């Protein structure tokens, strides 16, 4: 290793290099870059303080990583609009995976500036490594060299026997401040260095996150007293009872979806599942009874991610309905096209269900660069939030976390979610960007909006999930994640009202499904983290102008720390949820060999996944690209949807929101009119 850097020698001349230098006024060539925030509100477990210990041995060699500022973070949205907005010249001109990496990679200027500074400090250029996604420079250096480079001092920090290293603040040369995002180790502590002992855990309470918007069955007790029989009508027999027994034939009639299609290779839609696992016997029973043109044994292509396995026997405790029904709906409507199932995470993690991060491992498997990508001060997956691999516990998945193993499908359906507040804001922002990157590549991501109206329960079968503020006891609405991310399509649910037929107007899905689910209703509301995206602005503005819900509200600040301010119960300035909707009531399907009546927004995302797949195939046949991120097209062409104007999503002790004319935070823009959507997208380039 060479000498301490020339730059520093020059500027340190005449100044004693001591604490007072580092913590006093630094040289005018250097600027303070980061300082540890002792009360960082976004830090998980910030109440458990780390104690500062000894200074690090100046001769010790430690790994240094320098996060480079990624370019174009702010241009991502513009770029997504450029390829997704129907009025843009570049509509449909999606980017390749490499082009997306290039777009978000640090510029050459950034790389060169930081790299040459390191080389000038005496580091051999061949020792400096650059990560695949180009976001990081990595090098092993003596502590003394790093301390000189960044005008800082490293100390050990100890908590409960775990030692991490870090500094309280560090500086960078002025001309590099705009190029360096942050360094590790830095004011965020390093990964644990030594584990002295595994001491007792005092915190035994494990939080359970509700992740599957598990479709729910109507209990037989409620079925018998439910629902007026349909009026006698001229409809064919199999369409007369769709309000009580919804089937694939009802979907086709209601949304005018064609019964036949010609599959196009490469357009197999994908469904995300985690924890819940399908049973071949169940889907066979369903095909046999409700879609007899599909042969027994038909199943999705199972792509395992980090130990996920499928199928399971019908009576398995892991077969709870979500996967069976997602597969039933998509496979029936896209037949003879086949589909793909991503089964995510090993059984230990999905059974404990106490990690709030459930999508990062999935996204890592589709985008290898995401495994190490840094944004919003977070790099790679987050310990304690994301399941991590290898999982060395008995029965765990001992392989390495998958990075970039699968090519993203053109359509992905996700019927899982939790509360926005269940993950740190920066974690969510970073993840949301991945949906943006998928949109740039021409993938449509459809996510169901949740089933408890304005609330977002995080415990199994709990109807609560509303937030509390000062003076407000569980009366503040709780928007969901990932649906509130504006770069994906949020899907709510509708229903045929009792006693009506497919010729009548649908309302918002809302029904009493028994204890804990008395207010089972289409999830909707306004994000606390994301402002209204441009493509939605006119729709949301019109909603407030013509149909103000009348509830007290607040305007969330940038770190969403003022939720509930002024007695408000929702963020007036947030991204509205959902974007669209589709039937999610009384769907007939088998689970554990029992033929039930199923409800939930879980059913609506796969319906839309089928619709978009059929449209993509028609476009592919005439040489056009997949439709990609669909929101800008839909908000600009609302006549391709059926506006839903009745029903509501009450919760949190209030009436929630009401479905009205135009966009609303219950059913969004409404349900598909397949022929209109097809015509619209066939006209677009
Ligand atoms: C840099 O490292 C390479 C490989 O270890 C070595 O061949 C080369 O001589 C080194 N250059 C200098 C200037 O030390
Ligand atoms: C339709 O559902 C009702 C209950 O909602 C049930 O009584 C009836 O048997 C069902 N019809 C068929 C054909 O399954
Ligand atoms: C298909 O599977 C169902 C359910 O297991 C069964 O009732 C039916 O007889 C099977 N059909 C054929 C043709 O094997
Ligand atoms: C989840 O539960 C497991 C088993 O009880 C425990 O070892 C782990 O620390 C918990 N993880 C979190 C993030 O709470
Ligand atoms: C909040 O409401 C719940 C349920 O009504 C009640 O059990 C609890 O005591 C209330 N908490 C406070 C702080 O008022």
XYZ file of C-alpha atoms and ligand atoms in Angstrom:
755
model
C 0.000 0.000 0.000
C 1.295 3.433 -0.914
C 1.528 6.580 1.143
C -1.228 8.574 2.678
C -2.715 10.639 -0.022
C -1.019 13.675 -1.400
C -4.174 15.703 -1.243
C -4.483 15.187 2.447
C -0.856 15.808 3.187
C -1.171 19.121 1.461
C -4.258 20.254 3.206
C -3.257 18.899 6.565
C -0.035 20.848 6.560
C 0.140 23.020 9.607
C -2.976 21.505 11.159
C -2.629 18.850 13.793
C -4.581 15.822 12.641
C -6.562 15.263 15.789
C -10.093 14.959 17.000
C -10.387 18.682 17.050
C -9.454 18.767 13.406
C -11.953 16.143 12.425
C -14.734 17.469 14.547
C -13.833 21.094 14.279
C -13.813 23.062 11.086
C -12.506 20.886 8.286
C -10.420 22.233 5.483
C -12.240 24.307 2.946
C -11.512 21.588 0.379
C -13.538 19.118 2.382
C -17.187 19.097 3.340
C -19.037 17.220 6.024
C -20.885 14.407 4.237
C -22.820 12.409 6.811
C -23.404 12.585 10.550
C -24.938 9.893 12.658
C -28.457 10.779 13.656
C -28.762 9.612 17.250
C -32.542 9.607 17.121
C -33.036 8.405 13.565
C -36.750 7.845 13.395
C -36.622 5.527 10.433
C -34.162 3.230 12.180
C -35.779 0.022 13.295
C -35.084 -0.558 16.993
C -33.604 2.885 17.391
C -34.485 2.740 21.077
C -31.848 0.094 21.651
C -28.698 2.183 21.659
C -25.269 1.077 20.481
C -22.451 1.913 22.914
C -19.290 3.419 21.460
C -16.157 1.438 22.427
C -12.472 1.466 21.527
C -10.989 3.226 18.572
C -10.024 0.822 15.781
C -6.405 -0.213 15.403
C -5.060 2.055 12.670
C -3.222 -0.853 11.041
C -6.235 -3.147 10.798
C -7.372 -3.852 7.252
C -11.123 -3.414 6.772
C -13.388 -3.592 3.738
C -14.447 -0.164 2.501
C -17.358 0.289 0.128
C -18.114 3.605 -1.498
C -21.673 3.981 -2.767
C -21.716 6.106 -5.907
C -24.624 8.412 -6.588
C -26.870 6.663 -9.080
C -27.821 8.774 -12.011
C -31.304 9.368 -13.248
C -33.182 8.428 -10.085
C -35.365 11.456 -10.648
C -35.570 10.770 -14.371
C -36.942 7.269 -13.814
C -40.527 8.457 -13.662
C -40.146 10.611 -16.785
C -38.610 7.695 -18.627
C -41.416 5.388 -17.532
C -43.962 7.917 -18.815
C -42.070 8.256 -22.058
C -42.605 4.571 -22.849
C -46.042 4.251 -21.187
C -47.899 7.470 -21.962
C -50.081 6.994 -25.028
C -49.325 10.538 -26.208
C -45.566 9.990 -26.158
C -43.618 9.335 -29.357
C -41.714 6.583 -27.632
C -44.793 4.762 -26.383
C -44.118 1.025 -26.222
C -40.391 1.392 -26.880
C -39.390 -0.488 -23.778
C -35.832 -0.747 -22.542
C -33.720 -3.869 -22.347
C -32.417 -5.013 -18.990
C -28.970 -3.651 -19.868
C -30.430 -0.313 -20.873
C -32.229 -0.095 -17.530
C -28.976 -0.820 -15.697
C -27.194 1.818 -17.730
C -29.946 4.322 -17.016
C -29.626 3.914 -13.271
C -25.885 3.311 -13.113
C -23.649 6.121 -11.882
C -22.283 8.200 -14.726
C -18.745 7.631 -15.996
C -17.922 11.053 -14.649
C -18.910 9.928 -11.147
C -16.951 6.732 -11.435
C -13.855 8.432 -12.841
C -13.850 11.220 -10.275
C -13.975 8.894 -7.269
C -11.705 6.303 -8.816
C -8.941 8.744 -9.669
C -9.119 10.308 -6.202
C -8.506 6.854 -4.715
C -5.621 6.149 -7.086
C -4.046 9.517 -6.312
C -4.159 8.617 -2.641
C -1.742 5.804 -3.403
C -4.153 2.922 -3.933
C -3.250 0.473 -6.693
C -6.036 0.692 -9.287
C -6.121 -3.077 -9.669
C -7.210 -3.378 -6.030
C -10.351 -1.310 -6.593
C -13.353 -3.449 -7.511
C -16.602 -2.259 -9.038
C -19.860 -4.070 -8.379
C -21.800 -5.497 -11.319
C -24.566 -2.929 -11.019
C -21.867 -0.246 -11.075
C -23.202 1.346 -7.901
C -20.263 0.558 -5.613
C -16.496 0.748 -5.428
C -15.002 -1.770 -3.008
C -11.510 -2.033 -1.586
C -9.762 -3.442 1.470
C -7.652 -0.783 3.193
C -5.878 -0.087 6.497
C -8.058 1.900 8.892
C -5.484 4.706 8.895
C -5.801 5.168 5.152
C -9.614 5.328 5.273
C -9.549 7.718 8.220
C -7.229 9.999 6.275
C -9.321 9.799 3.131
C -12.534 10.748 4.899
C -11.211 12.847 7.805
C -12.803 10.603 10.353
C -12.207 8.145 13.176
C -13.564 4.637 13.483
C -14.731 3.133 16.725
C -16.173 -0.175 17.791
C -19.828 -0.065 18.807
C -21.309 -2.691 21.039
C -24.825 -3.787 21.827
C -25.865 -7.038 23.432
C -22.532 -8.636 22.647
C -22.585 -7.689 18.982
C -19.730 -5.549 17.718
C -20.060 -3.279 14.724
C -17.762 -0.549 13.521
C -18.593 2.928 12.395
C -17.896 6.631 12.773
C -19.958 9.552 13.994
C -19.340 11.640 10.921
C -17.043 11.799 7.938
C -16.047 14.249 5.238
C -15.415 14.082 1.521
C -13.557 16.422 -0.831
C -15.923 19.128 -2.011
C -15.749 18.100 -5.663
C -16.791 14.527 -4.796
C -19.776 15.348 -2.588
C -22.160 15.094 -5.507
C -20.699 11.763 -6.614
C -20.512 9.853 -3.334
C -23.789 8.597 -1.926
C -22.375 7.205 1.313
C -19.644 4.924 2.606
C -19.709 1.649 4.537
C -18.588 1.435 7.263
C -19.705 4.960 7.967
C -22.351 6.546 10.138
C -24.414 3.422 9.555
C -22.665 0.673 11.423
C -20.974 -2.184 9.606
C -22.377 -5.689 9.587
C -21.563 -7.433 12.902
C -17.845 -8.110 13.228
C -17.664 -10.538 16.140
C -20.418 -12.319 18.044
C -19.272 -12.750 21.596
C -22.225 -14.712 22.800
C -25.781 -15.430 21.927
C -27.592 -14.008 24.880
C -31.205 -14.392 25.811
C -33.680 -12.545 23.697
C -35.857 -10.430 25.880
C -38.219 -9.605 23.054
C -40.165 -12.759 22.347
C -43.167 -11.111 20.786
C -43.077 -11.904 17.120
C -45.103 -9.674 14.924
C -47.268 -11.460 12.429
C -47.681 -9.793 9.114
C -50.688 -10.597 7.067
C -49.269 -11.004 3.624
C -51.679 -12.948 1.492
C -54.843 -11.007 0.869
C -56.158 -14.437 1.391
C -59.421 -14.794 -0.444
C -62.031 -15.755 2.124
C -64.857 -18.215 1.885
C -68.330 -17.333 2.916
C -69.118 -19.525 5.933
C -71.945 -22.026 5.133
C -74.014 -20.499 7.957
C -74.076 -17.179 6.140
C -74.510 -18.749 2.715
C -77.855 -20.309 3.516
C -79.435 -17.061 4.567
C -77.707 -15.097 1.896
C -78.663 -13.658 -1.289
C -81.807 -13.317 -3.177
C -82.191 -15.730 -6.052
C -81.740 -14.120 -9.443
C -84.725 -12.799 -11.360
C -85.834 -15.160 -14.084
C -84.265 -13.954 -17.279
C -83.568 -14.862 -20.852
C -79.932 -15.471 -19.993
C -78.462 -18.921 -20.644
C -78.697 -21.206 -17.617
C -75.000 -20.928 -16.741
C -75.240 -17.126 -16.577
C -78.383 -16.843 -14.511
C -76.815 -17.161 -11.082
C -73.516 -15.207 -11.325
C -74.380 -13.014 -8.311
C -74.441 -16.129 -6.113
C -72.100 -18.459 -7.991
C -69.455 -16.621 -9.972
C -67.541 -18.701 -12.553
C -65.255 -18.204 -15.545
C -68.341 -17.994 -17.760
C -69.574 -15.103 -15.649
C -66.211 -13.312 -16.062
C -66.422 -13.716 -19.816
C -69.977 -12.448 -20.017
C -69.464 -9.527 -17.654
C -66.267 -8.246 -19.276
C -66.776 -9.637 -22.808
C -63.602 -11.679 -22.674
C -63.269 -14.062 -25.642
C -63.520 -17.768 -24.901
C -60.698 -18.735 -27.216
C -57.275 -17.330 -27.932
C -54.085 -18.370 -29.659
C -51.134 -18.502 -27.287
C -47.973 -16.623 -28.163
C -44.755 -18.024 -26.695
C -43.120 -15.653 -24.238
C -46.448 -14.319 -22.981
C -47.003 -16.790 -20.145
C -48.236 -14.649 -17.225
C -46.756 -15.141 -13.775
C -48.265 -15.296 -10.344
C -46.355 -14.577 -7.109
C -47.019 -16.877 -4.135
C -45.322 -17.145 -0.773
C -46.343 -19.351 2.133
C -49.649 -20.415 0.672
C -49.128 -23.288 -1.774
C -51.420 -24.763 -4.409
C -52.686 -28.325 -4.508
C -52.916 -30.187 -7.812
C -56.020 -32.070 -6.584
C -57.779 -28.767 -5.904
C -57.047 -27.229 -9.269
C -57.962 -30.536 -10.987
C -61.298 -30.551 -9.169
C -61.846 -26.973 -10.262
C -60.952 -27.639 -13.913
C -63.111 -30.748 -13.904
C -66.173 -28.927 -12.626
C -65.822 -25.341 -13.870
C -63.434 -25.490 -16.858
C -63.767 -29.018 -18.287
C -61.832 -28.073 -21.435
C -58.674 -28.018 -19.288
C -57.155 -31.451 -18.727
C -56.514 -32.798 -15.238
C -52.864 -32.461 -14.341
C -52.526 -29.042 -15.951
C -50.351 -26.903 -13.717
C -48.202 -23.789 -13.843
C -44.501 -24.017 -14.459
C -43.124 -23.763 -10.919
C -40.089 -21.491 -10.569
C -38.666 -21.759 -7.092
C -37.131 -18.730 -5.407
C -34.980 -19.241 -2.287
C -36.460 -22.559 -1.255
C -40.114 -22.077 -2.244
C -41.706 -25.387 -3.274
C -45.059 -26.355 -4.780
C -47.476 -28.112 -4.909
C -48.657 -29.636 -1.601
C -51.409 -32.182 -0.879
C -54.942 -30.812 -0.704
C -55.134 -31.226 3.070
C -51.810 -29.490 3.735
C -51.929 -26.625 6.226
C -50.106 -24.557 3.604
C -52.897 -24.884 1.072
C -55.151 -22.061 2.196
C -56.773 -20.972 -1.056
C -54.767 -18.047 -2.429
C -52.637 -20.041 -4.879
C -55.419 -22.433 -5.909
C -57.669 -19.552 -6.853
C -55.027 -17.375 -8.533
C -54.130 -20.337 -10.726
C -57.766 -21.322 -11.378
C -58.665 -17.864 -12.650
C -55.629 -17.189 -14.818
C -55.306 -20.678 -16.278
C -58.992 -20.784 -17.219
C -59.055 -17.425 -18.963
C -55.767 -17.665 -20.864
C -56.112 -21.318 -21.889
C -54.458 -22.837 -23.971
C -51.617 -20.483 -22.957
C -49.718 -21.761 -19.928
C -48.605 -19.834 -16.868
C -45.709 -19.480 -14.458
C -45.727 -19.682 -10.667
C -43.008 -18.053 -8.570
C -43.018 -19.788 -5.206
C -40.985 -17.554 -2.926
C -39.055 -18.174 0.335
C -38.414 -21.275 2.368
C -40.938 -22.813 4.719
C -39.243 -21.586 7.889
C -39.598 -17.949 6.928
C -43.082 -18.212 5.492
C -44.357 -20.167 8.485
C -42.956 -17.738 11.078
C -44.339 -14.922 8.919
C -42.598 -12.307 11.050
C -40.475 -10.630 8.401
C -42.296 -7.691 6.909
C -40.261 -7.805 3.676
C -41.764 -10.338 1.320
C -40.975 -8.966 -2.144
C -37.254 -8.156 -2.177
C -36.187 -11.765 -2.661
C -38.647 -12.074 -5.525
C -37.326 -8.886 -7.117
C -33.716 -10.028 -6.576
C -34.508 -13.179 -8.552
C -35.832 -11.085 -11.463
C -33.213 -8.318 -11.318
C -29.759 -9.463 -10.234
C -28.539 -5.904 -9.831
C -31.169 -5.260 -7.135
C -29.330 -7.678 -4.821
C -26.679 -4.977 -4.245
C -28.320 -1.866 -5.647
C -28.307 1.091 -3.321
C -30.861 3.814 -3.151
C -32.289 5.984 -0.383
C -29.443 4.940 1.884
C -30.211 1.231 1.653
C -28.114 -1.335 -0.188
C -29.256 -4.834 -0.924
C -31.738 -6.596 1.292
C -32.363 -5.383 4.832
C -31.560 -7.682 7.763
C -34.529 -8.212 10.056
C -36.918 -7.154 7.308
C -36.050 -9.541 4.476
C -35.561 -13.284 4.882
C -31.862 -13.954 4.278
C -30.094 -16.927 2.742
C -28.450 -19.340 3.112
C -30.872 -20.220 5.906
C -28.812 -22.579 8.017
C -31.596 -23.586 10.399
C -32.690 -27.210 10.084
C -35.008 -27.441 7.089
C -33.929 -24.057 5.755
C -32.927 -23.263 2.183
C -29.148 -23.492 2.312
C -28.492 -22.244 -1.201
C -27.507 -18.693 -1.983
C -30.142 -16.025 -2.488
C -31.127 -16.008 -6.162
C -29.978 -12.942 -8.046
C -31.151 -12.428 -11.609
C -32.163 -16.058 -12.091
C -35.336 -15.437 -14.094
C -36.328 -13.170 -16.920
C -39.316 -11.033 -15.909
C -42.637 -12.112 -17.448
C -44.731 -9.620 -19.372
C -47.493 -9.835 -16.776
C -47.099 -10.448 -13.040
C -50.018 -10.857 -10.625
C -49.516 -10.347 -6.880
C -52.323 -10.879 -4.387
C -50.250 -10.129 -1.305
C -49.715 -7.043 0.755
C -49.451 -5.404 4.159
C -49.503 -1.905 5.622
C -47.316 0.853 4.205
C -46.023 1.484 7.705
C -44.930 -2.129 8.154
C -41.651 -1.340 6.371
C -39.378 1.717 6.675
C -40.157 4.402 4.148
C -36.753 4.300 2.453
C -36.989 0.541 2.119
C -40.311 0.979 0.354
C -39.048 3.773 -1.911
C -36.134 1.619 -3.000
C -38.427 -1.342 -3.695
C -40.934 0.810 -5.544
C -38.193 1.741 -8.013
C -37.940 -1.911 -8.988
C -41.544 -1.900 -10.193
C -40.588 1.158 -12.205
C -37.699 -0.765 -13.765
C -40.016 -3.640 -14.656
C -42.424 -1.182 -16.251
C -39.559 0.264 -18.291
C -38.916 -3.238 -19.611
C -42.554 -3.728 -20.628
C -43.871 -5.733 -17.688
C -47.351 -5.103 -16.272
C -47.504 -5.588 -12.495
C -50.992 -6.048 -11.025
C -51.411 -6.005 -7.249
C -54.620 -6.512 -5.307
C -55.481 -3.599 -3.036
C -56.432 -5.411 0.197
C -59.713 -6.559 1.682
C -60.460 -4.419 4.699
C -61.478 -1.189 3.069
C -59.559 1.755 4.444
C -57.692 -0.455 6.960
C -54.752 -2.806 6.518
C -54.707 -5.498 9.175
C -51.354 -7.062 9.889
C -52.475 -9.904 12.129
C -54.223 -12.985 10.745
C -57.950 -12.460 10.440
C -57.941 -9.233 12.346
C -60.348 -6.613 11.123
C -58.291 -3.855 12.729
C -55.222 -2.354 11.074
C -56.173 1.276 11.483
C -53.595 3.728 12.824
C -53.602 5.713 16.029
C -52.430 9.267 16.539
C -52.585 11.760 19.353
C -56.196 11.649 20.425
C -57.064 9.195 17.675
C -57.491 5.598 18.701
C -57.355 3.375 15.598
C -59.357 5.750 13.482
C -56.706 6.759 10.936
C -56.752 4.957 7.607
C -53.833 2.678 6.775
C -52.907 2.436 3.097
C -51.210 -0.720 1.855
C -47.868 -1.736 0.439
C -46.884 -2.501 -2.257
C -50.140 -1.170 -3.823
C -49.427 2.429 -2.956
C -46.325 2.429 -5.178
C -47.363 4.538 -8.182
C -45.383 2.431 -10.682
C -47.630 -0.608 -10.504
C -51.335 -1.132 -11.016
C -53.495 -1.440 -7.894
C -56.602 -3.572 -8.329
C -59.715 -3.352 -6.130
C -62.729 -5.651 -6.120
C -66.350 -5.437 -7.229
C -69.423 -7.619 -6.889
C -72.736 -8.291 -8.533
C -75.281 -7.061 -6.037
C -77.660 -9.681 -4.607
C -80.462 -10.539 -6.987
C -78.784 -9.056 -10.064
C -77.257 -10.584 -13.188
C -74.304 -9.950 -15.475
C -76.513 -7.488 -17.337
C -76.634 -5.219 -14.283
C -74.103 -2.776 -12.887
C -71.612 -4.042 -10.327
C -70.881 -2.343 -7.000
C -67.794 -2.282 -4.809
C -67.073 -5.617 -3.145
C -68.296 -5.434 0.428
C -69.726 -8.264 2.414
C -69.966 -9.769 5.875
C -67.870 -12.919 6.020
C -68.335 -13.586 9.704
C -66.239 -12.912 12.813
C -63.188 -10.767 12.075
C -64.333 -10.125 8.542
C -67.624 -8.340 9.050
C -66.339 -5.482 6.920
C -64.723 -7.407 4.111
C -64.427 -4.699 1.471
C -62.348 -3.515 -1.486
C -59.148 -1.903 -0.163
C -58.575 1.725 -1.081
C -57.444 5.141 0.071
C -54.433 7.425 -0.186
C -50.743 6.712 0.333
C -48.832 8.392 3.145
C -45.506 7.886 1.335
C -46.179 8.706 -2.300
C -47.692 11.905 -3.673
C -50.285 11.727 -6.449
C -48.463 10.768 -9.652
C -49.033 13.019 -12.660
C -51.025 10.429 -14.567
C -53.567 10.334 -11.713
C -53.699 14.032 -10.822
C -56.717 15.040 -12.885
C -58.739 12.028 -11.715
C -58.006 12.620 -8.022
C -58.623 16.346 -8.320
C -62.005 15.714 -9.897
C -62.856 13.225 -7.172
C -62.218 15.765 -4.418
C -63.944 18.554 -6.331
C -67.136 16.624 -7.005
C -67.275 13.984 -4.305
C -65.268 15.169 -1.320
C -65.639 12.370 1.242
C -65.954 14.998 3.990
C -63.535 13.333 6.415
C -60.892 15.384 8.219
C -57.503 15.009 6.538
C -53.845 15.953 6.790
C -51.123 16.490 4.209
C -48.313 14.039 4.907
C -44.830 15.545 5.205
C -41.776 14.040 3.540
C -41.071 11.462 6.228
C -44.758 10.847 6.936
C -44.163 11.725 10.591
C -47.286 13.884 10.823
C -49.849 11.182 10.093
C -53.058 12.110 11.897
C -52.167 15.817 12.173
C -55.105 18.121 12.896
C -57.311 15.128 13.589
C -57.048 14.043 9.948
C -57.697 10.433 9.010
C -56.167 10.284 5.538
C -53.474 12.013 3.472
C -55.176 14.430 1.128
C -52.067 14.615 -1.084
C -51.329 10.908 -1.439
C -51.317 8.563 -4.407
C -54.858 7.197 -4.743
C -55.565 3.465 -4.473
C -56.758 1.467 -6.414
C -56.357 2.199 -10.131
C -58.866 -0.344 -11.446
C -61.019 -3.202 -10.194
C -62.753 -6.446 -11.142
C -65.162 -8.945 -9.674
C -64.072 -10.514 -6.402
C -67.201 -12.099 -4.951
C -68.807 -15.514 -4.751
C -66.195 -17.118 -6.989
C -66.699 -20.877 -7.036
C -63.493 -22.845 -6.474
C -62.094 -25.806 -4.574
C -59.782 -25.692 -1.586
C -58.923 -28.822 0.334
C -61.344 -30.532 -2.071
C -64.244 -28.405 -0.843
C -66.192 -26.343 -3.356
C -66.631 -22.913 -1.777
C -67.701 -19.323 -2.459
C -64.622 -17.058 -2.444
C -64.230 -13.318 -1.945
C -61.397 -10.821 -2.177
C -59.347 -8.382 -4.195
C -57.084 -11.446 -4.504
C -59.385 -12.527 -7.316
C -59.300 -9.213 -9.138
C -55.543 -8.987 -9.813
C -55.438 -12.408 -11.593
C -58.514 -11.442 -13.647
C -56.697 -8.362 -14.908
C -53.513 -10.409 -15.431
C -55.521 -12.638 -17.776
C -57.034 -9.686 -19.648
C -53.643 -8.040 -20.197
C -52.093 -11.332 -21.305
C -54.780 -11.806 -23.958
C -54.276 -8.238 -25.194
C -50.477 -8.603 -25.254
C -50.864 -11.727 -27.386
C -53.061 -9.924 -29.896
C -50.502 -7.145 -30.099
C -47.660 -9.634 -30.450
C -49.404 -11.221 -33.438
C -49.137 -7.926 -35.319
C -45.591 -7.287 -34.176
C -46.348 -4.884 -31.325
C -44.711 -4.842 -27.906
C -46.343 -5.781 -24.624
C -48.398 -3.009 -23.036
C -46.103 -2.616 -20.008
C -47.109 -0.091 -17.351
C -50.807 0.420 -18.112
C -51.863 3.246 -15.789
C -51.169 6.215 -18.085
C -53.178 4.589 -20.894
C -56.104 3.772 -18.598
C -56.354 7.195 -16.936
C -56.359 8.774 -20.395
C -59.013 6.389 -21.801
C -61.597 5.838 -19.119
C -64.243 4.826 -21.665
C -62.466 1.485 -22.021
C -63.614 0.704 -18.478
C -66.949 0.356 -16.768
C -67.188 2.981 -14.047
C -68.412 1.505 -10.762
C -70.653 3.924 -8.902
C -72.053 2.088 -5.910
C -70.746 0.613 -2.688
C -68.126 1.750 -0.190
C -65.226 0.555 1.950
C -65.943 1.469 5.571
C -63.532 0.769 8.423
C -61.659 2.427 11.296
C -64.983 3.454 12.809
C -65.956 5.524 9.783
C -67.856 5.195 6.546
C -64.626 4.928 4.527
C -64.865 6.046 0.932
C -67.756 5.689 -1.490
C -67.699 4.516 -5.098
C -68.839 7.420 -7.242
C -68.865 8.566 -10.844
C -65.297 8.763 -12.145
C -62.219 7.546 -10.307
C -62.715 6.783 -6.610
C -60.576 5.271 -3.818
C -62.766 2.137 -3.697
C -62.925 0.766 -7.238
C -60.556 3.114 -9.089
C -61.509 3.706 -12.709
C -63.624 0.537 -12.761
C -63.763 -2.840 -14.443
C -62.531 -3.938 -17.896
C -64.482 -3.613 -21.121
C -62.364 -6.117 -22.990
C -63.327 -5.188 -26.569
C -62.696 -1.489 -25.894
C -59.373 -2.163 -24.196
C -58.283 -4.382 -27.077
C -59.297 -1.812 -29.664
C -57.508 0.903 -27.749
C -54.246 -1.013 -27.442
C -54.378 -2.287 -31.027
C -54.517 1.335 -32.186
C -51.532 2.352 -30.087
C -48.061 1.722 -31.533
C -0.609 -3.147 -8.784
O -0.997 -4.478 -8.526
C -0.665 -5.359 -9.569
C -1.283 -6.705 -9.266
O -1.191 -7.008 -7.894
C 0.870 -5.410 -9.710
O 1.206 -6.252 -10.780
C 1.395 -4.022 -9.985
O 2.789 -4.012 -9.997
C 0.904 -3.042 -8.923
N 1.264 -1.687 -9.303
C 1.841 -0.833 -8.465
C 2.104 0.538 -9.009
O 2.091 -1.141 -7.301
C -75.273 -21.100 -5.810
O -74.993 -20.585 -4.537
C -76.023 -20.794 -3.582
C -75.645 -20.117 -2.306
O -75.156 -18.835 -2.557
C -76.266 -22.270 -3.391
O -77.346 -22.464 -2.514
C -76.545 -22.933 -4.719
O -76.599 -24.304 -4.564
C -75.466 -22.595 -5.719
N -75.803 -23.116 -7.016
C -75.020 -23.988 -7.609
C -75.494 -24.434 -8.970
O -73.982 -24.405 -7.135
C -60.093 -35.082 -12.858
O -59.916 -34.821 -11.474
C -61.135 -34.745 -10.742
C -60.787 -34.331 -9.340
O -59.727 -35.084 -8.828
C -61.871 -36.074 -10.835
O -63.117 -35.991 -10.169
C -62.095 -36.430 -12.291
O -62.689 -37.714 -12.408
C -60.802 -36.377 -13.070
N -61.103 -36.539 -14.495
C -60.415 -37.383 -15.269
C -60.837 -37.437 -16.689
O -59.518 -38.072 -14.849
C -38.897 -14.366 13.646
O -39.106 -15.519 14.434
C -37.966 -16.354 14.523
C -38.391 -17.623 15.238
O -39.153 -17.326 16.349
C -36.850 -15.596 15.251
O -35.710 -16.397 15.331
C -36.528 -14.325 14.447
O -35.585 -13.558 15.128
C -37.794 -13.507 14.233
N -37.447 -12.430 13.301
C -37.898 -11.195 13.441
C -37.490 -10.216 12.399
O -38.612 -10.855 14.357
C -58.562 2.152 21.952
O -59.700 1.422 21.561
C -59.668 0.067 21.972
C -60.848 -0.645 21.344
O -61.983 0.143 21.366
C -59.665 0.010 23.482
O -59.602 -1.330 23.901
C -58.453 0.761 24.003
O -58.475 0.802 25.392
C -58.417 2.174 23.458
N -57.137 2.778 23.808
C -57.052 4.005 24.278
C -55.668 4.500 24.567
O -58.027 4.720 24.436
